[in-house]
Each structure stands twice: as C-alpha cells, then as structure tokens.
C-alpha cells in the first residue's frame, strides 16, 4: 500500500505521467522509505485507474517515443489517500535489523573478521549520519514540517544505530562477544 500512498500523494502535488512519478519517487527515496519496488509502479497506476482513484486527463503523443498518459487524482482517490495515510500512522511493524540473526551466533564467529566488517559498517553509518543531517539542514524552510520530521527521524535513527554499532565494535575488537559475565550495555544499567 505504500506505493499507492506515494502515487496518490505525488498526484496531489500535480498531474503527471507514471515516468514523472517514478523520477520523483527515486529523487525523494520513497522506494526506500516505503519498502516497495519501483518496478511495480506501472501496475499500481493501472490498478488505481481501474478503481477510479486516478483518471487519465491527457495523452501526449510523440513520433519517437511511446504515448505518455497524464493522470490526475479523483475525489475518490483523495478519500483513499486519506485512508492509506491514516492507516500508515496506525501501522506498527516489529523492528527488524539484518544483523540481529547474526548477533545470535556472533559468539561462535571469527571476532577479528566481525570487527573488520563492523568498522566498515561504522564508516557507512557515519556517512549516513552526516548526509541525513546535511539534507535536514538544507531543507529547512523549503519543505513542509512533516517532511522535516521525516528527515530528523532518519538522522536520529542513524545516530542511534551508530552508537549501537560503535558499542558492538568495541566488544568485537576486545574479543568479548562470547562472554557470559554481565556488564552493562545500556546507560540505565550502569
């Protein structure tokens, strides 16, 4: 449903053809934020049109390219957008991280190699933190406040991941991933 929400949200901004929608989705990283494949866009547009949430308003013909159909959101589509939007605010997904399953068995792994991979991961996340902060800073006063919340959230999540990865890296470098003796990891444990 994230792809439908994205399509309808973009069509609320202006009428456009699917290729324009695709470009805007990629520019705004909506495919990453919404966990959908950009390739399913055309199918979703067709389905939204069949369900009368959007309507074709113009077809642009060209000798050298396929026809471009421009779509507009309908009143029914605006209602559906509101439903999808509110459903996303209610949606609760369990937190998943690809490293969680590996951490369950990390005590049995080569901690030197794990530490090496974690060092690379820390560098990547440091880059993300800097990028997210830069994007947030550059968009102040140019995007709606809700979008600033999105950008601030990305930055804060990346900062939290960076703190977690650095703590994990320190234990891997010290060869402590297999230790059974308790020592606090969280500040409140101290």
Tab-separated table of N, CA and C in Angstrom, residues 99-119 163-185:
chain	number	residue	atom	x	y	z
A	99	UNK	N	21.278	-7.636	10.933
A	99	UNK	CA	22.344	-8.200	11.764
A	99	UNK	C	21.811	-8.956	12.979
A	100	UNK	N	20.532	-8.817	13.308
A	100	UNK	CA	20.015	-9.447	14.525
A	100	UNK	C	20.237	-10.955	14.532
A	101	UNK	N	19.949	-11.626	13.447
A	101	UNK	CA	20.135	-13.078	13.410
A	101	UNK	C	21.613	-13.434	13.518
A	102	UNK	N	22.479	-12.621	12.930
A	102	UNK	CA	23.923	-12.880	13.026
A	102	UNK	C	24.407	-12.693	14.461
A	103	UNK	N	23.850	-11.719	15.173
A	103	UNK	CA	24.275	-11.478	16.554
A	103	UNK	C	23.936	-12.654	17.463
A	104	UNK	N	22.880	-13.381	17.140
A	104	UNK	CA	22.516	-14.549	17.946
A	104	UNK	C	23.625	-15.600	17.945
A	105	UNK	N	24.460	-15.588	16.889
A	105	UNK	CA	25.511	-16.592	16.762
A	105	UNK	C	26.911	-15.982	16.679
A	106	UNK	N	27.042	-14.686	16.880
A	106	UNK	CA	28.331	-13.998	16.724
A	106	UNK	C	29.393	-14.521	17.673
A	107	UNK	N	28.992	-15.048	18.816
A	107	UNK	CA	29.984	-15.569	19.771
A	107	UNK	C	30.744	-16.760	19.201
A	108	UNK	N	30.188	-17.408	18.195
A	108	UNK	CA	30.821	-18.572	17.571
A	108	UNK	C	31.620	-18.192	16.322
A	109	UNK	N	31.585	-16.908	15.948
A	109	UNK	CA	32.250	-16.460	14.731
A	109	UNK	C	33.639	-15.920	14.986
A	110	UNK	N	34.337	-15.648	13.913
A	110	UNK	CA	35.677	-15.066	13.955
A	110	UNK	C	35.523	-13.585	14.313
A	111	UNK	N	35.848	-13.246	15.548
A	111	UNK	CA	35.617	-11.886	16.028
A	111	UNK	C	36.523	-10.861	15.349
A	112	UNK	N	37.665	-11.277	14.865
A	112	UNK	CA	38.544	-10.362	14.131
A	112	UNK	C	37.867	-9.958	12.816
A	113	UNK	N	37.319	-10.941	12.116
A	113	UNK	CA	36.620	-10.648	10.860
A	113	UNK	C	35.342	-9.865	11.117
A	114	UNK	N	34.641	-10.220	12.188
A	114	UNK	CA	33.421	-9.480	12.545
A	114	UNK	C	33.771	-8.021	12.839
A	115	UNK	N	34.835	-7.811	13.611
A	115	UNK	CA	35.259	-6.443	13.937
A	115	UNK	C	35.617	-5.665	12.672
A	116	UNK	N	36.279	-6.313	11.733
A	116	UNK	CA	36.641	-5.652	10.475
A	116	UNK	C	35.390	-5.205	9.714
A	117	UNK	N	34.412	-6.093	9.645
A	117	UNK	CA	33.147	-5.743	8.974
A	117	UNK	C	32.416	-4.628	9.716
A	118	UNK	N	32.449	-4.685	11.033
A	118	UNK	CA	31.780	-3.640	11.827
A	118	UNK	C	32.451	-2.282	11.638
A	119	UNK	N	33.791	-2.268	11.502
A	119	UNK	CA	34.484	-0.998	11.244
A	119	UNK	C	33.977	-0.368	9.949
A	163	UNK	N	25.670	4.662	17.435
A	163	UNK	CA	26.035	4.431	18.835
A	163	UNK	C	26.052	2.929	19.132
A	164	UNK	N	25.030	2.202	18.657
A	164	UNK	CA	24.932	0.756	18.857
A	164	UNK	C	26.092	0.029	18.173
A	165	UNK	N	26.385	0.400	16.915
A	165	UNK	CA	27.462	-0.252	16.173
A	165	UNK	C	28.826	0.004	16.807
A	166	UNK	N	29.042	1.198	17.297
A	166	UNK	CA	30.326	1.504	17.948
A	166	UNK	C	30.507	0.659	19.215
A	167	UNK	N	29.426	0.494	19.984
A	167	UNK	CA	29.483	-0.326	21.195
A	167	UNK	C	29.744	-1.792	20.826
A	168	UNK	N	29.080	-2.264	19.790
A	168	UNK	CA	29.269	-3.628	19.317
A	168	UNK	C	30.695	-3.827	18.788
A	169	UNK	N	31.194	-2.859	18.046
A	169	UNK	CA	32.555	-2.918	17.521
A	169	UNK	C	33.574	-2.998	18.659
A	170	UNK	N	33.383	-2.205	19.696
A	170	UNK	CA	34.319	-2.226	20.828
A	170	UNK	C	34.370	-3.621	21.457
A	171	UNK	N	33.222	-4.254	21.619
A	171	UNK	CA	33.208	-5.610	22.179
A	171	UNK	C	33.854	-6.614	21.228
A	172	UNK	N	33.610	-6.487	19.938
A	172	UNK	CA	34.220	-7.405	18.969
A	172	UNK	C	35.731	-7.240	18.956
A	173	UNK	N	36.202	-5.994	18.973
A	173	UNK	CA	37.653	-5.747	18.976
A	173	UNK	C	38.308	-6.284	20.248
A	174	UNK	N	37.559	-6.255	21.352
A	174	UNK	CA	38.100	-6.756	22.620
A	174	UNK	C	37.893	-8.260	22.770
A	175	UNK	N	37.260	-8.897	21.764
A	175	UNK	CA	37.015	-10.331	21.836
A	175	UNK	C	35.992	-10.718	22.887
A	176	UNK	N	35.029	-9.835	23.167
A	176	UNK	CA	34.076	-10.050	24.264
A	176	UNK	C	32.717	-10.582	23.808
A	177	UNK	N	32.531	-10.854	22.520
A	177	UNK	CA	31.206	-11.255	22.045
A	177	UNK	C	30.744	-12.588	22.628
A	178	UNK	N	31.668	-13.418	23.086
A	178	UNK	CA	31.300	-14.701	23.669
A	178	UNK	C	31.235	-14.705	25.184
A	179	UNK	N	31.507	-13.576	25.824
A	179	UNK	CA	31.499	-13.515	27.291
A	179	UNK	C	30.110	-13.755	27.854
A	180	UNK	N	30.079	-14.467	28.984
A	180	UNK	CA	28.811	-14.725	29.669
A	180	UNK	C	28.621	-13.804	30.874
A	181	UNK	N	29.710	-13.287	31.390
A	181	UNK	CA	29.627	-12.419	32.568
A	181	UNK	C	28.943	-11.111	32.193
A	182	UNK	N	27.989	-10.685	33.022
A	182	UNK	CA	27.230	-9.477	32.710
A	182	UNK	C	28.045	-8.225	32.989
A	183	UNK	N	28.023	-7.322	32.038
A	183	UNK	CA	28.482	-5.949	32.238
A	183	UNK	C	27.507	-5.085	31.440
A	184	UNK	N	27.094	-3.963	31.982
A	184	UNK	CA	26.020	-3.165	31.361
A	184	UNK	C	26.359	-2.669	29.960
A	185	UNK	N	25.352	-2.701	29.118
A	185	UNK	CA	25.463	-2.134	27.764
A	185	UNK	C	24.697	-0.813	27.674
